[in-house]
CSV table of C-alpha atoms and ligand atoms in Angstrom, one decimal:
chain,number,residue,atom,x,y,z
A,1,MET,CA,63.7,91.9,121.3
A,2,ASP,CA,60.7,93.3,119.3
A,3,ARG,CA,58.0,91.0,117.9
A,4,LEU,CA,59.7,90.8,114.5
A,5,THR,CA,63.1,89.6,115.9
A,6,THR,CA,61.3,87.2,118.3
A,7,ASP,CA,59.4,85.6,115.5
A,8,LEU,CA,62.6,85.3,113.4
A,9,ALA,CA,64.6,83.8,116.2
A,10,ALA,CA,61.8,81.3,116.9
A,11,ALA,CA,61.9,80.3,113.2
A,12,ILE,CA,65.6,80.0,112.5
A,13,GLY,CA,67.3,80.2,115.9
A,14,ALA,CA,68.4,83.3,117.8
A,15,ALA,CA,72.1,82.7,116.8
A,16,HIS,CA,71.1,83.4,113.2
A,17,VAL,CA,69.2,86.6,113.8
A,18,LEU,CA,71.6,89.6,114.2
A,19,THR,CA,70.5,93.0,115.6
A,20,ASP,CA,73.7,94.3,117.3
A,21,PRO,CA,74.6,97.4,115.2
A,22,GLU,CA,78.3,96.3,115.2
A,23,LEU,CA,77.4,92.9,113.9
A,24,ILE,CA,75.1,94.1,111.2
A,25,ALA,CA,77.3,96.9,110.0
A,26,GLY,CA,79.0,94.6,107.4
A,27,TYR,CA,75.6,93.8,106.0
A,28,THR,CA,74.3,97.4,105.7
A,29,THR,CA,77.1,99.0,103.8
A,30,ASP,CA,78.0,97.9,100.3
A,31,TRP,CA,81.4,96.9,99.0
A,32,SER,CA,82.1,100.3,97.4
A,33,ARG,CA,81.1,102.1,100.7
A,34,ARG,CA,79.0,104.5,98.6
A,35,TYR,CA,75.7,102.9,99.8
A,36,THR,CA,74.7,102.4,103.4
A,37,GLY,CA,71.5,102.0,105.2
A,38,THR,CA,69.8,100.6,108.3
A,39,ALA,CA,68.2,97.2,109.1
A,40,GLN,CA,66.0,96.0,111.9
A,41,ALA,CA,67.7,92.6,111.7
A,42,VAL,CA,69.9,90.3,109.6
A,43,ALA,CA,68.4,86.9,109.2
A,44,ARG,CA,70.6,84.0,108.2
A,45,PRO,CA,68.4,81.0,107.4
A,46,GLY,CA,70.1,77.7,106.8
A,47,THR,CA,67.5,75.9,104.6
A,48,THR,CA,65.0,76.7,101.9
A,49,ALA,CA,62.2,76.0,104.4
A,50,GLU,CA,63.7,78.5,106.8
A,51,VAL,CA,64.0,81.1,104.0
A,52,ALA,CA,60.3,80.6,103.3
A,53,GLU,CA,59.5,81.1,107.0
A,54,VAL,CA,61.6,84.3,107.1
A,55,VAL,CA,59.8,85.6,104.1
A,56,ARG,CA,56.4,84.8,105.6
A,57,ILE,CA,57.3,86.5,108.9
A,58,CYS,CA,58.5,89.7,107.1
A,59,ASP,CA,55.3,89.7,105.1
A,60,ARG,CA,53.2,89.4,108.3
A,61,HIS,CA,55.1,92.3,109.9
A,62,GLN,CA,55.0,94.2,106.7
A,63,VAL,CA,58.8,94.9,106.5
A,64,PRO,CA,60.9,94.9,103.4
A,65,ILE,CA,63.4,92.1,102.6
A,66,VAL,CA,66.8,92.7,101.1
A,67,PRO,CA,68.3,89.4,99.8
A,68,GLN,CA,72.0,89.4,100.2
A,69,GLY,CA,74.8,87.0,99.1
A,70,GLY,CA,78.4,88.1,99.3
A,71,ASN,CA,77.6,91.8,99.3
A,72,THR,CA,80.0,92.5,96.5
A,73,GLY,CA,77.4,94.2,94.3
A,74,LEU,CA,78.3,97.6,93.1
A,75,VAL,CA,75.0,99.4,92.5
A,76,GLY,CA,73.6,99.6,96.1
A,77,ALA,CA,71.1,96.8,95.7
A,78,SER,CA,72.5,94.4,98.3
A,79,VAL,CA,72.0,96.7,101.2
A,80,PRO,CA,68.8,98.3,102.7
A,81,SER,CA,68.2,102.0,102.5
A,82,ARG,CA,65.5,102.5,105.0
A,83,GLY,CA,65.1,99.6,107.4
A,84,GLY,CA,63.8,96.1,106.9
A,85,VAL,CA,65.4,92.7,107.1
A,86,VAL,CA,68.6,91.7,105.3
A,87,LEU,CA,68.1,88.0,104.3
A,88,SER,CA,71.6,86.7,104.1
A,89,THR,CA,71.9,83.5,102.0
A,90,ARG,CA,75.4,82.6,103.1
A,91,ARG,CA,74.3,79.6,105.1
A,92,LEU,CA,72.7,78.0,102.0
A,93,ARG,CA,75.7,75.9,101.3
A,94,ARG,CA,74.4,72.9,99.5
A,95,LEU,CA,76.9,71.6,96.9
A,96,ASP,CA,75.9,68.4,95.2
A,97,PRO,CA,78.3,66.0,93.5
A,98,VAL,CA,79.0,67.0,89.9
A,99,ASP,CA,76.7,65.3,87.4
A,100,ALA,CA,79.5,64.2,85.0
A,101,LEU,CA,77.1,62.6,82.5
A,102,ALA,CA,75.2,65.9,82.0
A,103,ALA,CA,78.1,68.3,82.9
A,104,GLN,CA,75.9,70.0,85.5
A,105,VAL,CA,75.9,70.7,89.2
A,106,THR,CA,73.3,71.9,91.8
A,107,ALA,CA,74.6,74.5,94.2
A,108,GLY,CA,73.1,76.4,97.1
A,109,ALA,CA,72.7,80.2,96.8
A,110,GLY,CA,75.4,80.9,99.4
A,111,VAL,CA,78.2,78.9,97.7
A,112,THR,CA,80.8,81.3,96.5
A,113,ILE,CA,82.0,81.3,92.9
A,114,ALA,CA,85.5,80.3,94.0
A,115,GLU,CA,84.1,77.2,95.8
A,116,LEU,CA,82.0,76.3,92.8
A,117,GLN,CA,85.0,76.7,90.5
A,118,ALA,CA,87.1,74.4,92.7
A,119,HIS,CA,84.3,71.9,92.9
A,120,ALA,CA,84.0,71.8,89.1
A,121,ALA,CA,87.7,71.6,88.6
A,122,ALA,CA,87.9,68.6,90.9
A,123,ALA,CA,85.7,66.8,88.4
A,124,GLY,CA,87.8,68.0,85.4
A,125,LEU,CA,85.2,70.6,84.4
A,126,GLU,CA,84.9,74.4,84.6
A,127,TYR,CA,82.3,76.9,85.6
A,128,GLY,CA,82.0,79.5,82.9
A,129,VAL,CA,81.6,82.6,85.0
A,130,SER,CA,84.7,84.1,86.7
A,131,LEU,CA,85.1,87.5,88.3
A,132,ALA,CA,87.6,89.2,90.6
A,133,SER,CA,85.1,89.0,93.5
A,134,ARG,CA,84.9,85.2,93.2
A,135,GLU,CA,86.0,84.5,96.8
A,136,SER,CA,82.9,86.3,98.2
A,137,ALA,CA,80.4,86.6,95.3
A,138,THR,CA,77.8,83.9,95.6
A,139,VAL,CA,75.8,81.7,93.2
A,140,GLY,CA,72.6,83.4,94.2
A,141,GLY,CA,74.0,86.9,93.9
A,142,THR,CA,75.6,86.3,90.5
A,143,ILE,CA,72.2,84.9,89.3
A,144,ALA,CA,70.3,87.9,90.7
A,145,THR,CA,72.7,90.3,88.9
A,146,ASN,CA,73.2,88.1,85.8
A,147,ALA,CA,76.9,88.6,86.5
A,148,GLY,CA,79.3,88.8,83.5
A,149,GLY,CA,83.0,88.7,84.2
A,150,LEU,CA,86.2,87.7,82.6
A,151,HIS,CA,85.1,84.8,80.4
A,152,THR,CA,81.8,86.3,79.0
A,153,LEU,CA,83.4,86.4,75.6
A,154,ARG,CA,83.8,82.6,75.7
A,155,TYR,CA,80.8,81.3,77.7
A,156,GLY,CA,78.3,84.2,78.0
A,157,GLY,CA,77.1,85.7,81.3
A,158,THR,CA,75.4,83.9,84.2
A,159,ARG,CA,72.2,83.5,82.3
A,160,ALA,CA,73.9,81.3,79.8
A,161,GLN,CA,75.0,78.9,82.6
A,162,LEU,CA,71.6,78.7,84.3
A,163,LEU,CA,69.5,75.6,83.8
A,164,GLY,CA,67.1,76.0,86.7
A,165,VAL,CA,66.5,77.5,90.1
A,166,GLU,CA,64.9,76.8,93.4
A,167,ALA,CA,63.4,80.0,94.8
A,168,VAL,CA,61.1,81.3,97.5
A,169,LEU,CA,58.3,83.7,96.4
A,170,ALA,CA,57.0,86.7,98.3
A,171,ASP,CA,54.2,84.6,99.9
A,172,GLY,CA,56.6,81.9,101.0
A,173,ARG,CA,55.8,79.4,98.2
A,174,VAL,CA,58.8,77.5,96.8
A,175,ILE,CA,59.3,77.0,93.0
A,176,SER,CA,61.9,74.4,92.0
A,177,ARG,CA,63.4,73.3,88.7
A,178,LEU,CA,66.7,71.6,89.6
A,179,GLY,CA,66.2,68.4,87.5
A,180,GLY,CA,68.7,69.5,84.9
A,181,VAL,CA,66.6,68.6,81.8
A,182,GLU,CA,68.0,71.0,79.2
A,183,ALA,CA,65.5,70.2,76.5
A,184,ASP,CA,62.4,71.6,78.2
A,185,ASN,CA,59.8,73.8,76.4
A,186,SER,CA,56.9,73.2,78.8
A,187,GLY,CA,56.1,76.8,79.6
A,188,TYR,CA,57.6,80.1,80.8
A,189,ASP,CA,61.2,79.9,81.9
A,190,LEU,CA,60.8,81.2,85.4
A,191,SER,CA,64.4,80.5,86.2
A,192,GLN,CA,65.7,82.8,83.5
A,193,LEU,CA,63.2,85.4,84.7
A,194,LEU,CA,65.1,85.6,88.0
A,195,ALA,CA,68.5,86.1,86.2
A,196,GLY,CA,69.1,89.8,86.5
A,197,SER,CA,66.1,90.4,88.7
A,198,GLU,CA,68.3,91.9,91.4
A,199,GLY,CA,66.4,90.4,94.3
A,200,THR,CA,63.2,92.1,93.4
A,201,LEU,CA,61.1,89.0,92.5
A,202,ALA,CA,62.1,86.1,94.7
A,203,VAL,CA,64.9,84.7,96.9
A,204,VAL,CA,67.0,82.2,94.9
A,205,THR,CA,68.0,79.3,97.3
A,206,ALA,CA,69.7,76.9,94.9
A,207,ALA,CA,70.5,76.6,91.2
A,208,ARG,CA,71.2,74.0,88.6
A,209,LEU,CA,74.2,75.1,86.6
A,210,ARG,CA,75.9,74.2,83.3
A,211,LEU,CA,79.6,73.2,83.5
A,212,ARG,CA,82.2,73.3,80.6
A,213,ALA,CA,85.1,71.1,79.6
A,214,ALA,CA,88.2,72.4,81.4
A,215,GLU,CA,90.4,74.1,78.8
A,216,PRO,CA,94.2,73.7,78.9
A,217,HIS,CA,96.0,76.9,79.5
A,218,ALA,CA,98.0,78.0,76.5
A,219,ALA,CA,99.0,81.6,77.1
A,220,THR,CA,98.3,84.9,78.8
A,221,VAL,CA,99.6,88.1,77.1
A,222,LEU,CA,99.7,91.6,78.4
A,223,ALA,CA,100.4,94.1,75.7
A,224,GLY,CA,101.1,97.8,75.8
A,225,LEU,CA,99.2,99.9,73.2
A,226,ASP,CA,98.8,103.5,72.0
A,227,GLY,CA,95.2,103.9,73.0
A,228,ILE,CA,91.7,102.5,72.9
A,229,THR,CA,91.5,102.5,69.1
A,230,ALA,CA,94.6,100.3,69.0
A,231,ALA,CA,93.1,98.1,71.7
A,232,ALA,CA,89.8,97.7,69.9
A,233,GLU,CA,91.7,96.7,66.7
A,234,ALA,CA,93.9,94.3,68.6
A,235,GLN,CA,91.0,92.5,70.2
A,236,ALA,CA,89.3,92.2,66.9
A,237,ALA,CA,92.4,90.7,65.3
A,238,ILE,CA,92.8,88.2,68.1
A,239,ARG,CA,89.2,87.1,67.9
A,240,ALA,CA,89.5,86.7,64.2
A,241,ARG,CA,92.7,84.6,64.3
A,242,VAL,CA,92.7,82.8,67.6
A,243,PRO,CA,89.8,80.5,68.1
A,244,GLY,CA,90.7,79.6,71.7
A,245,VAL,CA,90.7,83.1,73.1
A,246,ARG,CA,89.0,83.1,76.5
A,247,ALA,CA,89.4,86.7,77.8
A,248,LEU,CA,90.2,90.1,76.4
A,249,GLU,CA,90.6,92.8,79.1
A,250,TYR,CA,91.4,96.5,78.8
A,251,PHE,CA,92.9,99.0,81.2
A,252,GLU,CA,94.8,102.3,81.0
A,253,ALA,CA,97.8,104.1,82.5
A,254,ALA,CA,95.9,105.9,85.2
A,255,GLY,CA,94.4,102.6,86.5
A,256,LEU,CA,97.7,100.8,86.3
A,257,ALA,CA,99.4,103.6,88.3
A,258,LEU,CA,96.8,103.1,91.1
A,259,VAL,CA,97.3,99.3,91.0
A,260,LEU,CA,101.1,99.7,91.3
A,261,ALA,CA,100.8,102.1,94.1
A,262,HIS,CA,98.4,100.0,96.1
A,263,THR,CA,99.9,96.5,95.4
A,264,LYS,CA,103.6,97.4,95.2
A,265,LEU,CA,103.8,95.2,92.1
A,266,PRO,CA,106.6,96.0,89.6
A,267,ALA,CA,105.6,97.6,86.3
A,268,PRO,CA,104.5,94.9,83.8
A,269,LEU,CA,106.5,96.2,80.8
A,270,PRO,CA,109.8,98.0,80.4
A,271,ARG,CA,108.1,101.2,79.3
A,272,ALA,CA,104.7,102.8,80.0
A,273,TYR,CA,101.8,102.9,77.5
A,274,PRO,CA,98.5,104.8,77.4
A,275,SER,CA,96.5,101.5,77.2
A,276,TYR,CA,96.9,97.8,77.9
A,277,LEU,CA,95.2,94.7,76.5
A,278,LEU,CA,95.3,91.4,78.4
A,279,ALA,CA,94.5,88.3,76.4
A,280,GLU,CA,94.0,84.8,77.8
A,281,VAL,CA,94.1,81.9,75.4
A,282,GLY,CA,93.1,78.3,76.1
A,283,GLY,CA,93.0,75.4,73.7
A,284,PRO,CA,95.9,74.1,71.7
A,285,ALA,CA,99.5,75.5,71.7
A,286,GLU,CA,99.0,76.7,68.1
A,287,ASP,CA,96.6,79.3,69.5
A,288,ALA,CA,99.4,80.8,71.6
A,289,GLU,CA,101.7,80.8,68.6
A,290,ARG,CA,99.0,82.6,66.5
A,291,LEU,CA,98.7,85.2,69.3
A,292,ALA,CA,102.4,85.8,69.4
A,293,GLU,CA,102.5,86.3,65.6
A,294,LEU,CA,100.1,89.3,65.7
A,295,PRO,CA,102.1,92.4,64.8
A,296,LEU,CA,99.7,94.6,66.9
A,297,LEU,CA,101.2,93.2,70.1
A,298,ALA,CA,104.7,94.5,69.6
A,299,ASP,CA,105.6,95.0,73.2
A,300,ALA,CA,104.1,92.3,75.5
A,301,ALA,CA,104.7,90.2,78.5
A,302,VAL,CA,103.8,86.5,77.9
A,303,ALA,CA,103.1,83.8,80.4
A,304,VAL,CA,102.6,80.1,79.3
A,305,ASP,CA,102.2,78.7,82.8
A,306,ARG,CA,99.4,79.3,85.4
A,307,ALA,CA,101.6,81.1,87.9
A,308,GLY,CA,102.9,83.5,85.3
A,309,SER,CA,99.4,84.0,84.0
A,310,ALA,CA,98.1,84.8,87.5
A,311,ALA,CA,100.9,87.4,87.9
A,312,LEU,CA,99.7,89.1,84.7
A,313,TRP,CA,96.1,88.9,85.6
A,314,ALA,CA,96.8,90.7,88.9
A,315,TYR,CA,97.4,93.9,87.0
A,316,ARG,CA,93.8,93.8,85.7
A,317,GLU,CA,92.0,92.0,88.6
A,318,ARG,CA,93.3,94.3,91.3
A,319,HIS,CA,91.9,97.4,89.7
A,320,THR,CA,88.7,97.5,91.7
A,321,GLU,CA,90.4,97.2,95.1
A,322,SER,CA,93.1,99.7,94.1
A,323,ILE,CA,90.6,102.3,93.0
A,324,SER,CA,88.6,101.7,96.2
A,325,ALA,CA,91.7,102.3,98.3
A,326,ALA,CA,92.1,105.7,96.6
A,327,GLY,CA,88.5,106.8,97.5
A,328,ILE,CA,84.8,106.1,97.2
A,329,PRO,CA,84.3,105.7,93.4
A,330,HIS,CA,81.2,106.4,91.4
A,331,LYS,CA,81.1,103.1,89.5
A,332,LEU,CA,79.5,103.5,86.1
A,333,ASP,CA,79.5,100.1,84.3
A,334,ILE,CA,78.5,101.0,80.8
A,335,ALA,CA,78.8,99.2,77.4
A,336,VAL,CA,78.7,100.6,73.9
A,337,PRO,CA,78.9,98.9,70.5
A,338,VAL,CA,82.6,98.0,70.1
A,339,ALA,CA,82.7,100.2,67.0
A,340,ARG,CA,81.8,103.2,69.2
A,341,LEU,CA,84.3,102.5,72.0
A,342,ALA,CA,86.9,105.0,70.8
A,343,ASP,CA,84.4,107.8,70.2
A,344,PHE,CA,82.9,107.2,73.7
A,345,ARG,CA,86.3,107.2,75.3
A,346,GLY,CA,87.3,110.3,73.3
A,347,GLU,CA,84.4,112.3,74.8
A,348,LEU,CA,84.5,110.8,78.3
A,349,ASP,CA,87.2,112.9,80.0
A,350,GLU,CA,85.6,116.2,78.9
A,351,THR,CA,82.2,114.9,79.9
A,352,VAL,CA,83.5,114.1,83.4
A,353,LYS,CA,85.3,117.4,83.7
A,354,VAL,CA,82.2,119.4,82.9
A,355,ALA,CA,80.1,117.5,85.4
A,356,ALA,CA,82.8,117.4,88.1
A,357,PRO,CA,85.8,119.6,87.4
A,358,GLU,CA,87.9,118.1,90.2
A,359,ALA,CA,87.1,114.5,89.3
A,360,SER,CA,89.2,111.9,87.4
A,361,ALA,CA,88.0,108.9,85.5
A,362,ILE,CA,89.7,105.5,85.7
A,363,VAL,CA,88.6,103.2,82.9
A,364,PHE,CA,89.0,99.4,82.5
A,365,GLY,CA,86.8,96.6,81.4
A,366,HIS,CA,85.8,93.7,79.2
A,367,ILE,CA,86.6,95.3,75.9
A,368,ALA,CA,85.5,92.5,73.6
A,369,VAL,CA,81.9,93.0,74.7
A,370,GLY,CA,82.1,96.8,74.7
A,371,ASN,CA,82.0,96.9,78.5
A,372,LEU,CA,84.0,99.7,80.1
A,373,HIS,CA,83.9,100.3,83.9
A,374,VAL,CA,84.1,104.0,84.3
A,375,ASN,CA,85.2,104.8,87.9
A,376,VAL,CA,85.0,108.4,88.9
A,377,LEU,CA,87.0,109.5,91.9
A,378,GLY,CA,86.3,112.9,93.5
A,379,PRO,CA,82.6,113.8,93.7
A,380,ALA,CA,80.7,113.2,97.0
A,381,PRO,CA,78.9,109.8,97.1
A,382,ASP,CA,75.5,111.6,96.9
A,383,ASP,CA,76.5,113.9,94.0
A,384,LEU,CA,74.8,112.4,91.0
A,385,ALA,CA,75.9,114.9,88.3
A,386,VAL,CA,78.8,112.8,87.0
A,387,ASP,CA,76.7,109.6,87.0
A,388,GLU,CA,74.0,111.3,84.9
A,389,ALA,CA,76.6,112.8,82.4
A,390,VAL,CA,78.4,109.5,81.9
A,391,LEU,CA,75.3,107.3,81.6
A,392,ARG,CA,73.8,109.8,79.1
A,393,LEU,CA,77.0,109.7,77.1
A,394,ALA,CA,76.8,105.9,76.9
A,395,ALA,CA,73.2,106.0,75.8
A,396,ALA,CA,74.0,108.7,73.2
A,397,HIS,CA,76.6,106.2,71.7
A,398,GLY,CA,73.9,103.5,71.4
A,399,GLY,CA,75.1,101.8,74.6
A,400,THR,CA,73.7,100.6,77.9
A,401,ILE,CA,73.8,102.2,81.4
A,402,SER,CA,74.5,98.7,82.9
A,403,ALA,CA,76.6,96.1,81.2
A,404,GLU,CA,76.8,93.6,84.1
A,405,HIS,CA,76.3,95.2,87.5
A,406,GLY,CA,72.6,96.0,87.2
A,407,ILE,CA,70.4,99.0,87.9
A,408,GLY,CA,70.2,98.6,91.6
A,409,ARG,CA,69.5,101.8,93.5
A,410,ALA,CA,72.3,103.6,91.8
A,411,LYS,CA,70.8,104.0,88.3
A,412,VAL,CA,67.1,104.0,88.8
A,413,PRO,CA,66.7,107.7,87.7
A,414,TRP,CA,68.2,106.8,84.3
A,415,ALA,CA,66.6,103.4,83.7
A,416,GLY,CA,64.4,104.9,81.0
A,417,LEU,CA,67.5,105.6,78.9
A,418,ASN,CA,67.7,102.0,77.9
A,419,ARG,CA,64.2,100.6,78.3
A,420,THR,CA,61.0,102.0,76.6
A,421,PRO,CA,58.0,103.0,78.7
A,422,GLU,CA,56.3,99.8,77.3
A,423,GLU,CA,59.1,97.6,78.5
A,424,ARG,CA,59.2,99.3,81.9
A,425,SER,CA,55.5,98.8,82.3
A,426,VAL,CA,55.8,95.1,81.5
A,427,MET,CA,58.6,94.8,84.0
A,428,GLN,CA,56.4,96.5,86.6
A,429,ALA,CA,53.5,94.2,85.9
A,430,ILE,CA,55.8,91.2,86.4
A,431,LYS,CA,56.9,92.7,89.7
A,432,ALA,CA,53.3,93.3,90.8
A,433,ALA,CA,52.3,89.7,89.9
A,434,LEU,CA,55.2,88.1,91.8
A,435,ASP,CA,55.6,90.5,94.7
A,436,PRO,CA,52.3,92.5,95.0
A,437,ALA,CA,53.1,94.1,98.4
A,438,GLY,CA,56.6,95.2,97.1
A,439,ARG,CA,58.4,93.3,99.9
A,440,PHE,CA,61.5,92.4,98.0
A,441,ASN,CA,64.2,95.1,97.6
A,442,PRO,CA,62.0,98.3,97.3
A,443,GLY,CA,63.8,101.1,95.6
A,444,VAL,CA,65.8,98.7,93.4
A,445,LEU,CA,65.2,98.7,89.6
A,446,PHE,CA,62.1,100.8,90.2
A,447,SER,CA,61.7,104.1,92.2
B,1,LIG,C1,86.5,93.2,93.0
B,1,LIG,C2,85.2,93.1,92.3
B,1,LIG,C3,85.1,92.6,91.0
B,1,LIG,C4,83.9,92.5,90.4
B,1,LIG,N1,83.9,92.0,89.1
B,1,LIG,C5,82.7,91.8,88.5
B,1,LIG,C6,82.7,91.3,87.1
B,1,LIG,O1,83.7,91.1,86.5
B,1,LIG,N2,81.5,91.1,86.6
B,1,LIG,C7,80.3,91.3,87.2
B,1,LIG,O2,79.2,91.1,86.7
B,1,LIG,N3,80.3,91.8,88.5
B,1,LIG,C8,81.5,92.1,89.1
B,1,LIG,N4,81.5,92.6,90.4
B,1,LIG,C9,80.2,92.9,91.1
B,1,LIG,C10,79.7,91.7,92.0
B,1,LIG,O3,80.7,90.8,92.4
B,1,LIG,C11,78.6,91.0,91.2
B,1,LIG,O4,77.5,91.8,91.0
B,1,LIG,C12,78.1,89.7,91.9
B,1,LIG,O5,77.2,89.0,91.1
B,1,LIG,C13,77.4,90.0,93.2
B,1,LIG,O6,77.3,88.7,93.9
B,1,LIG,P1,77.0,88.7,95.5
B,1,LIG,O7,76.8,87.3,96.0
B,1,LIG,O8,78.1,89.5,96.2
B,1,LIG,O9,75.6,89.5,95.6
B,1,LIG,P2,75.2,90.7,96.5
B,1,LIG,O10,76.1,91.8,96.4
B,1,LIG,O11,75.0,90.2,97.9
B,1,LIG,O12,73.8,91.1,95.9
B,1,LIG,C14,73.7,91.6,94.6
B,1,LIG,C15,72.2,91.6,94.2
B,1,LIG,O13,71.7,90.3,94.1
B,1,LIG,C16,70.6,90.2,95.1
B,1,LIG,N5,70.7,88.8,95.6
B,1,LIG,C17,71.8,88.3,96.2
B,1,LIG,N6,71.6,87.0,96.5
B,1,LIG,C18,70.3,86.7,96.1
B,1,LIG,C19,69.5,85.6,96.2
B,1,LIG,N7,70.0,84.4,96.7
B,1,LIG,N8,68.3,85.6,95.6
B,1,LIG,C20,67.8,86.8,95.1
B,1,LIG,N9,68.5,87.9,95.1
B,1,LIG,C21,69.8,87.9,95.5
B,1,LIG,C22,70.7,91.3,96.0
B,1,LIG,O14,69.5,91.7,96.6
B,1,LIG,C23,71.3,92.4,95.1
B,1,LIG,O15,70.3,93.0,94.4
B,1,LIG,C24,82.7,92.8,91.0
B,1,LIG,C25,82.7,93.2,92.4
B,1,LIG,C26,84.0,93.4,93.0
B,1,LIG,C27,84.0,93.9,94.4
């Protein structure tokens, strides 16, 4: 063992320091398989004090640190590019009893979203963020990416659930605001600063999170539509007339074909459509009736129980794995104003064709917030032409190059499309103040 791994082993136990290439392979390649790198070691600390010790050791040895939770991130930020230590948070598994009086809970960074949801449900409450990667994605990772997901329309993204964090800074100091006092204007909100920081400012070790009243399930509807214009109109009509709407998701014929081929599920509707809208409604039964009355949803499958709802959700939630089974996708997670969705979509196929003539684009996403996941299959992982073309198209339509996945390593060259030089320089000043040696996640967010 070299000095670095000897020191890490002394601090957290040799069993929690991995160096065998076979053992660390799962930590150095990201979920999409597009980004892969090398690491000197993977450190798996089990307490906040151990995280602090790992950070101090890496600082002493002058090696980069890549914080990692479930490694489900899709922008190459959770894996190292050129060596360093992967700091896995998966052993930070604190999960305190739900504070029912405040509807809050404190959870360790390594708790998965599925575990957090089950914990909240056992207390009759609900965690507002849900995503198809819930079995692996962690509390810390979703904070660091400010993850959105299926219920953003209803509850907002992770930022809106975050009341405070405990985190280890680059010099090993610990900051902690887990008291759960919601009314607190006593200075800068350092917890919110870490939401969306993509592991570049600190290691989140625990968080205080807001919970919501669990909503009864009224209905899930999967409707076939003529295209994205009809889907944009349908989602607007639902939002205007159905107060209990929780999710509005969009996908298309090409994505559904991959899902059916990969999962062997039967087709959801008797005939095929260019586009599909999935709506989930909570709240009173009248909401489901209002939804059923909407003429825009002429051909639809409807589920009023949870099992039927899960069966309809599978057509949407299994897109990511089905696309990945077909190849290594370029995942371009953009958002445009809802009013521009149809124009953006109308230009997308030609834009992709010009940049990568052999490529095809699979589109799905959270339509109510203008978020489309453009997945391009065909170009080599390191061919950036199609990434550039699609991200520029989103910006030209007044949109963002990252709706919920972050900038990571994948989108650094185009970060200036959405942020002014002034904003970028303020972000860099914050980075320099908190992590002057640039230990945390070099190459992520900034080149
Ligand atoms: C099938 C599938 C569906 C998905 N659906 C959605 C979706 O609907 N919405 C959405 O937003 N995303 C989605 N994602 C992307 C991904 O799940 C999210 O980005 C998630 O938040 C990543 O969590 P993680 O624990 O896996 O983090 P990782 O992938 O391990 O890390 C992601 C980033 O967070 C940093 N990080 C991780 N833990 C910490 C920590 N404790 N402290 C500081 N930094 C940390 C890493 O350095 C990295 O920059 C999906 C991914 C898959 C595979």
